[in-house]
CSV table of C-alpha atoms and ligand atoms in Angstrom, one decimal:
chain,number,residue,atom,x,y,z
A,1,MET,CA,0.3,-8.3,-0.6
A,2,LEU,CA,-1.2,-6.5,-3.5
A,3,ALA,CA,0.6,-4.5,-5.7
A,4,SER,CA,4.3,-5.0,-5.9
A,5,SER,CA,6.5,-5.6,-8.1
A,6,LYS,CA,7.3,-3.0,-7.4
A,7,GLY,CA,7.6,0.2,-5.5
A,8,LEU,CA,5.8,0.2,-1.2
A,9,GLY,CA,4.6,-3.2,-2.4
A,10,LYS,CA,7.7,-4.8,-3.6
A,11,ALA,CA,9.8,-3.6,-0.3
A,12,CYS,CA,6.2,-4.7,2.4
A,13,ALA,CA,6.9,-7.7,0.1
A,14,ILE,CA,10.7,-8.5,0.6
A,15,ALA,CA,9.7,-7.6,4.4
A,16,LEU,CA,7.5,-9.8,4.7
A,17,ALA,CA,9.6,-12.7,3.1
A,18,ARG,CA,12.7,-11.7,4.8
A,19,GLU,CA,10.2,-12.2,8.8
A,20,GLY,CA,10.0,-15.7,7.2
A,21,ALA,CA,6.1,-15.5,5.8
A,22,ASN,CA,5.0,-17.7,2.4
A,23,VAL,CA,3.9,-14.2,0.4
A,24,VAL,CA,1.9,-14.5,-2.4
A,25,ILE,CA,2.7,-11.3,-4.9
A,26,THR,CA,1.3,-9.4,-7.5
A,27,ALA,CA,1.5,-6.8,-10.9
A,28,ARG,CA,-0.2,-6.5,-14.1
A,29,GLY,CA,3.5,-6.9,-15.2
A,30,LYS,CA,4.4,-10.1,-15.8
A,31,GLU,CA,8.7,-9.9,-16.1
A,32,VAL,CA,9.0,-7.0,-13.9
A,33,LEU,CA,6.8,-9.7,-10.9
A,34,GLU,CA,8.6,-12.6,-12.1
A,35,ALA,CA,12.2,-10.7,-11.5
A,36,THR,CA,11.0,-9.4,-7.6
A,37,ALA,CA,9.8,-13.6,-7.2
A,38,GLY,CA,13.5,-14.0,-8.0
A,39,GLU,CA,14.5,-11.0,-5.7
A,40,MET,CA,12.3,-12.7,-2.6
A,41,ARG,CA,13.1,-16.0,-3.4
A,42,ALA,CA,17.0,-15.5,-3.4
A,43,LEU,CA,16.4,-14.4,-0.1
A,44,GLY,CA,16.3,-18.3,1.0
A,45,LYS,CA,12.8,-17.3,2.9
A,46,GLY,CA,9.8,-18.1,2.7
A,47,LYS,CA,7.8,-19.7,-0.7
A,48,VAL,CA,6.7,-17.2,-2.8
A,49,LEU,CA,3.0,-16.3,-5.5
A,50,ALA,CA,3.5,-14.9,-7.3
A,51,ILE,CA,1.0,-13.8,-9.7
A,52,PRO,CA,0.1,-11.6,-12.6
A,53,ALA,CA,-3.7,-9.7,-11.6
A,54,ASP,CA,-5.1,-6.7,-12.1
A,55,VAL,CA,-6.6,-5.5,-8.4
A,56,SER,CA,-9.2,-3.2,-9.4
A,57,GLN,CA,-11.1,-5.9,-11.2
A,58,SER,CA,-13.8,-8.8,-9.0
A,59,GLN,CA,-12.7,-11.5,-10.6
A,60,ALA,CA,-8.8,-11.0,-10.1
A,61,ALA,CA,-9.9,-11.1,-5.8
A,62,GLU,CA,-11.2,-14.0,-6.9
A,63,ASP,CA,-8.7,-16.1,-8.9
A,64,LEU,CA,-6.1,-14.8,-6.5
A,65,VAL,CA,-8.0,-15.6,-2.5
A,66,ALA,CA,-8.3,-19.1,-3.8
A,67,ALA,CA,-5.6,-19.5,-5.7
A,68,THR,CA,-3.5,-18.1,-2.2
A,69,VAL,CA,-5.6,-21.3,0.0
A,70,GLY,CA,-4.9,-23.2,-2.5
A,71,THR,CA,-1.4,-22.8,-1.8
A,72,PHE,CA,-0.1,-21.9,1.1
A,73,GLY,CA,-3.8,-23.8,3.6
A,74,GLY,CA,-4.9,-20.2,4.3
A,75,ILE,CA,-4.0,-16.2,4.9
A,76,ASP,CA,-2.5,-15.1,7.9
A,77,ILE,CA,-1.4,-11.1,6.2
A,78,LEU,CA,-3.8,-9.4,4.2
A,79,VAL,CA,-1.6,-5.7,3.3
A,80,ASN,CA,-4.2,-3.6,0.6
A,81,ASN,CA,-2.3,-1.7,-1.8
A,82,ALA,CA,-1.6,-0.3,-5.3
A,83,GLY,CA,-1.1,2.3,-7.7
A,84,GLY,CA,-2.1,5.6,-7.3
A,85,PRO,CA,-4.6,7.2,-8.6
A,86,PRO,CA,-3.5,10.3,-11.5
A,87,PHE,CA,-3.1,13.8,-10.2
A,88,GLY,CA,-4.6,16.8,-10.7
A,89,SER,CA,-8.0,19.6,-9.8
A,90,PHE,CA,-11.1,18.4,-9.5
A,91,GLU,CA,-12.1,19.9,-12.5
A,92,SER,CA,-9.6,17.7,-14.7
A,93,PHE,CA,-11.4,14.6,-13.5
A,94,ASP,CA,-14.7,13.1,-15.7
A,95,GLU,CA,-16.6,10.8,-14.1
A,96,ALA,CA,-14.6,8.1,-15.5
A,97,ALA,CA,-11.9,8.9,-13.1
A,98,TRP,CA,-13.9,8.6,-10.5
A,99,GLN,CA,-14.5,5.9,-11.2
A,100,SER,CA,-11.8,3.7,-11.9
A,101,ALA,CA,-9.9,5.7,-8.2
A,102,PHE,CA,-12.9,3.7,-6.2
A,103,GLU,CA,-12.5,0.5,-8.1
A,104,LEU,CA,-8.5,0.4,-8.0
A,105,ASN,CA,-8.5,2.1,-4.3
A,106,LEU,CA,-11.8,2.0,-2.0
A,107,LEU,CA,-13.2,-1.6,-4.2
A,108,SER,CA,-10.5,-3.5,-4.2
A,109,ALA,CA,-9.2,-3.4,-0.8
A,110,VAL,CA,-13.2,-4.1,0.2
A,111,ARG,CA,-13.6,-6.8,-2.0
A,112,PHE,CA,-10.3,-8.2,-0.9
A,113,SER,CA,-10.9,-7.8,2.9
A,114,ARG,CA,-13.9,-9.3,2.7
A,115,LEU,CA,-12.5,-12.8,0.9
A,116,ALA,CA,-9.2,-12.5,3.3
A,117,ILE,CA,-11.6,-12.0,6.4
A,118,PRO,CA,-13.2,-15.8,6.4
A,119,HIS,CA,-10.4,-17.2,6.1
A,120,MET,CA,-8.6,-15.3,8.7
A,121,ARG,CA,-11.6,-16.1,11.3
A,122,LYS,CA,-9.9,-19.7,10.5
A,123,ARG,CA,-6.4,-19.3,11.9
A,124,GLY,CA,-7.7,-17.7,15.0
A,125,ASN,CA,-6.0,-14.9,14.2
A,126,GLY,CA,-5.4,-11.8,11.0
A,127,ARG,CA,-4.0,-8.8,10.1
A,128,ILE,CA,-5.2,-6.1,7.2
A,129,ILE,CA,-3.2,-4.0,6.8
A,130,ASN,CA,-3.6,-1.0,4.0
A,131,ILE,CA,-1.5,1.5,2.4
A,132,VAL,CA,-3.4,4.7,2.1
A,133,SER,CA,-1.8,7.9,1.9
A,134,LEU,CA,0.1,10.8,4.4
A,135,SER,CA,-3.3,13.3,2.4
A,136,ILE,CA,-5.5,12.3,4.5
A,137,ARG,CA,-3.8,14.0,7.3
A,138,THR,CA,-2.5,16.5,5.7
A,139,PHE,CA,-2.9,19.1,3.2
A,140,LEU,CA,-1.9,17.7,-0.6
A,141,SER,CA,-2.4,19.8,-3.5
A,142,GLY,CA,-3.8,18.1,-6.8
A,143,SER,CA,-5.0,14.8,-4.5
A,144,VAL,CA,-8.2,15.1,-4.9
A,145,LEU,CA,-8.6,11.4,-6.5
A,146,SER,CA,-6.5,9.5,-3.4
A,147,THR,CA,-7.5,12.3,-1.0
A,148,SER,CA,-11.2,11.6,-1.7
A,149,ILE,CA,-11.0,7.7,-2.2
A,150,ARG,CA,-8.5,6.8,0.6
A,151,MET,CA,-10.5,8.6,3.6
A,152,GLY,CA,-13.4,6.1,2.3
A,153,VAL,CA,-10.4,3.3,3.1
A,154,ALA,CA,-9.7,4.5,6.7
A,155,GLY,CA,-13.6,4.7,7.4
A,156,MET,CA,-13.4,1.1,5.9
A,157,ALA,CA,-10.7,0.5,7.9
A,158,LYS,CA,-11.9,1.9,11.7
A,159,LEU,CA,-15.4,0.6,11.4
A,160,LEU,CA,-14.4,-3.1,10.4
A,161,SER,CA,-11.8,-3.1,13.4
A,162,ASP,CA,-14.0,-3.0,15.5
A,163,GLU,CA,-16.9,-5.4,13.4
A,164,VAL,CA,-13.1,-8.3,13.8
A,165,GLY,CA,-11.8,-6.9,16.8
A,166,PRO,CA,-13.3,-9.6,18.6
A,167,ASP,CA,-12.5,-12.9,15.6
A,168,ASN,CA,-8.2,-11.4,16.8
A,169,ILE,CA,-8.4,-9.4,13.4
A,170,THR,CA,-6.3,-6.0,13.4
A,171,VAL,CA,-6.7,-3.8,10.9
A,172,ASN,CA,-4.8,-0.9,10.7
A,173,ASN,CA,-3.2,1.6,8.2
A,174,VAL,CA,0.2,3.0,6.9
A,175,ALA,CA,0.3,6.0,5.6
A,176,PRO,CA,3.0,7.4,3.8
A,177,GLY,CA,4.3,11.0,2.6
A,178,LEU,CA,7.2,11.7,0.2
A,179,ILE,CA,8.7,7.7,-0.3
A,180,LEU,CA,10.7,7.5,-3.2
A,181,THR,CA,9.3,4.8,-5.2
A,182,GLU,CA,8.9,5.8,-9.4
A,183,ARG,CA,5.1,6.7,-8.5
A,184,VAL,CA,7.4,9.6,-7.2
A,185,ARG,CA,10.1,10.0,-9.7
A,186,ASP,CA,7.4,10.8,-12.2
A,187,THR,CA,6.1,13.5,-10.4
A,188,LEU,CA,9.7,15.3,-10.6
A,189,PRO,CA,10.0,18.0,-13.6
A,190,PRO,CA,11.6,17.4,-16.9
A,191,HIS,CA,15.0,16.7,-15.9
A,192,ALA,CA,19.0,15.1,-16.4
A,193,PRO,CA,19.7,12.0,-14.8
A,194,GLU,CA,22.4,14.8,-12.7
A,195,GLU,CA,20.1,16.2,-11.4
A,196,GLU,CA,17.9,13.8,-10.0
A,197,GLU,CA,19.2,14.8,-6.1
A,198,ARG,CA,18.7,18.2,-6.3
A,199,LEU,CA,15.4,18.3,-7.7
A,200,LEU,CA,14.5,15.6,-4.4
A,201,ALA,CA,16.3,17.1,-1.8
A,202,GLU,CA,14.6,20.6,-3.1
A,203,ARG,CA,11.4,18.3,-2.1
A,204,ALA,CA,12.2,16.9,0.7
A,205,LYS,CA,13.0,21.7,2.5
A,206,THR,CA,10.3,21.0,4.3
A,207,ILE,CA,10.8,18.1,5.6
A,208,PRO,CA,11.8,17.9,9.5
A,209,VAL,CA,14.0,15.1,8.9
A,210,ARG,CA,14.9,16.9,5.4
A,211,ARG,CA,15.2,13.9,2.9
A,212,ILE,CA,12.3,11.7,1.2
A,213,GLY,CA,11.5,8.1,2.3
A,214,ARG,CA,12.9,4.6,1.5
A,215,PRO,CA,10.6,2.3,0.8
A,216,GLU,CA,12.7,-0.2,3.5
A,217,GLU,CA,11.6,2.0,6.3
A,218,LEU,CA,7.6,1.9,5.1
A,219,ALA,CA,8.0,-1.8,4.4
A,220,ASP,CA,8.8,-2.2,8.5
A,221,LEU,CA,5.9,-0.3,9.8
A,222,VAL,CA,4.2,-2.9,7.5
A,223,ALA,CA,6.6,-6.3,8.8
A,224,PHE,CA,5.3,-4.5,12.4
A,225,LEU,CA,2.1,-4.1,12.3
A,226,ALA,CA,2.2,-7.9,10.4
A,227,SER,CA,3.8,-9.5,14.1
A,228,PRO,CA,2.8,-10.8,16.9
A,229,LEU,CA,4.5,-7.6,18.7
A,230,ALA,CA,1.4,-5.8,17.2
A,231,GLY,CA,-2.1,-6.9,17.7
A,232,TYR,CA,-3.1,-4.5,20.5
A,233,ILE,CA,-2.3,-1.9,18.1
A,234,THR,CA,-5.8,-1.8,15.3
A,235,GLY,CA,-8.0,1.3,13.7
A,236,ALA,CA,-5.0,2.9,13.4
A,237,THR,CA,-3.3,4.9,10.8
A,238,ILE,CA,-0.3,5.5,11.3
A,239,PRO,CA,1.9,8.2,9.4
A,240,ILE,CA,5.2,7.7,8.3
A,241,ASP,CA,6.2,10.6,7.0
A,242,GLY,CA,9.9,12.2,8.6
A,243,GLY,CA,7.8,14.4,10.5
A,244,ALA,CA,5.6,16.1,7.5
A,245,ILE,CA,2.4,16.3,9.1
A,246,ARG,CA,2.6,19.8,11.2
A,247,ALA,CA,-0.8,19.5,13.8
A,248,THR,CA,-0.1,18.0,16.8
A,249,ALA,CA,-2.9,16.6,16.9
A,250,PRO,CA,-3.9,13.5,14.9
B,1,LIG,N1,5.8,6.9,-2.7
B,1,LIG,C1,4.7,7.3,-1.8
B,1,LIG,O1,5.7,8.4,-1.2
B,1,LIG,C2,3.2,7.6,-1.6
B,1,LIG,C3,2.8,8.5,-1.0
B,1,LIG,C4,1.4,8.3,-0.8
B,1,LIG,C5,0.8,7.6,-1.2
B,1,LIG,N2,1.4,6.3,-2.0
B,1,LIG,C6,0.5,5.1,-2.7
B,1,LIG,O2,1.2,3.9,-2.7
B,1,LIG,C7,1.0,3.1,-3.5
B,1,LIG,C8,2.1,2.4,-3.7
B,1,LIG,O3,3.2,3.5,-4.4
B,1,LIG,P1,4.2,4.1,-5.5
B,1,LIG,O4,5.1,5.4,-4.9
B,1,LIG,O5,4.9,2.5,-5.2
B,1,LIG,O6,3.6,3.3,-6.0
B,1,LIG,P2,5.3,2.0,-7.3
B,1,LIG,O7,5.9,2.5,-7.5
B,1,LIG,O8,3.6,3.3,-8.9
B,1,LIG,O9,4.5,1.0,-7.8
B,1,LIG,C9,3.1,0.6,-8.0
B,1,LIG,C10,3.1,-1.3,-7.6
B,1,LIG,O10,1.8,-1.4,-8.3
B,1,LIG,C11,1.6,-2.2,-9.2
B,1,LIG,N3,0.2,-1.8,-9.6
B,1,LIG,C12,0.5,-1.0,-9.8
B,1,LIG,N4,-1.9,-1.0,-10.5
B,1,LIG,C13,-2.0,-2.3,-10.6
B,1,LIG,C14,-3.1,-2.9,-10.2
B,1,LIG,N5,-4.3,-1.9,-11.6
B,1,LIG,N6,-3.2,-3.7,-10.0
B,1,LIG,C15,-1.9,-5.0,-10.5
B,1,LIG,N7,-1.0,-4.2,-9.3
B,1,LIG,C16,-0.5,-3.1,-9.9
B,1,LIG,C17,2.9,-1.6,-10.3
B,1,LIG,O11,2.7,-2.7,-11.0
B,1,LIG,P3,2.5,-2.4,-11.8
B,1,LIG,O12,2.2,-1.9,-13.0
B,1,LIG,O13,2.5,-3.6,-13.0
B,1,LIG,O14,0.5,-3.3,-11.8
B,1,LIG,C18,4.0,-1.6,-9.0
B,1,LIG,O15,3.9,-2.8,-8.8
B,1,LIG,C19,0.5,3.6,-4.3
B,1,LIG,O16,-2.0,4.1,-3.9
B,1,LIG,C20,0.4,4.9,-4.5
B,1,LIG,O17,-0.5,6.5,-4.5
B,1,LIG,C21,3.0,6.3,-1.8
């Protein structure tokens, strides 16, 4: 489970641990990562291995996969997640910003998938789940880096699902709309703590269910896609957005 000390990644790691999976978690900040590992171990279910790493780095990908296989003997499930690229207009980003978004949000998913697939083949099954963004399905102002790069992830996942389907490996994308994490809190205008609820309610006004999602709700979807129940779902991009996409066709 990549990028998993906080937010969506943490919720997914906890959901998988609750199901009894042995889970490897990773993030750059060691302290928060260890605290998350402690919460997961307290569930008393599967084993937890916490490895501080930057998932945008190629050596880190090699080391993480080697440590996972060394500790647990293989890989059944890969959840590709990472921090999000910054928001801003097209003209506000230089070449370096595009390059780092590419490394963080596309190349990391490519690398980890490439490294994990041979181990999944050995086991005779596998699940690859990419956390992308609703912005690949519907307009989100200021998300040019995220949208452009994640459309690459969706393209890769679709083609990969065709290639690895015969090996009983599924590849899917989960596309969150607005789910309450630190990344979303950081996009609120400066405010006093007691104003937060009102500001969030304001943001939820155009969402059919009239609220922002909880990370656990996305995590339940990821746990389902990772389970044997979801063996016939592959090559799909599944929104989890409280109905925020207004289109009637995919
Ligand atoms: N929340 C939403 O509503 C929403 C909507 C659409 C898309 N998304 C996307 O979903 C992903 C997760 O979002 P979130 O809201 O959960 O973010 P978050 O609350 O900021 O959490 C990000 C997590 O990823 C880790 N991380 C960030 N960069 C990393 C790196 N280079 N290497 C390893 N770990 C890294 C962070 O820990 P460290 O900082 O310690 O590394 C943290 O554990 C992002 O790509 C975001 O753009 C979120």
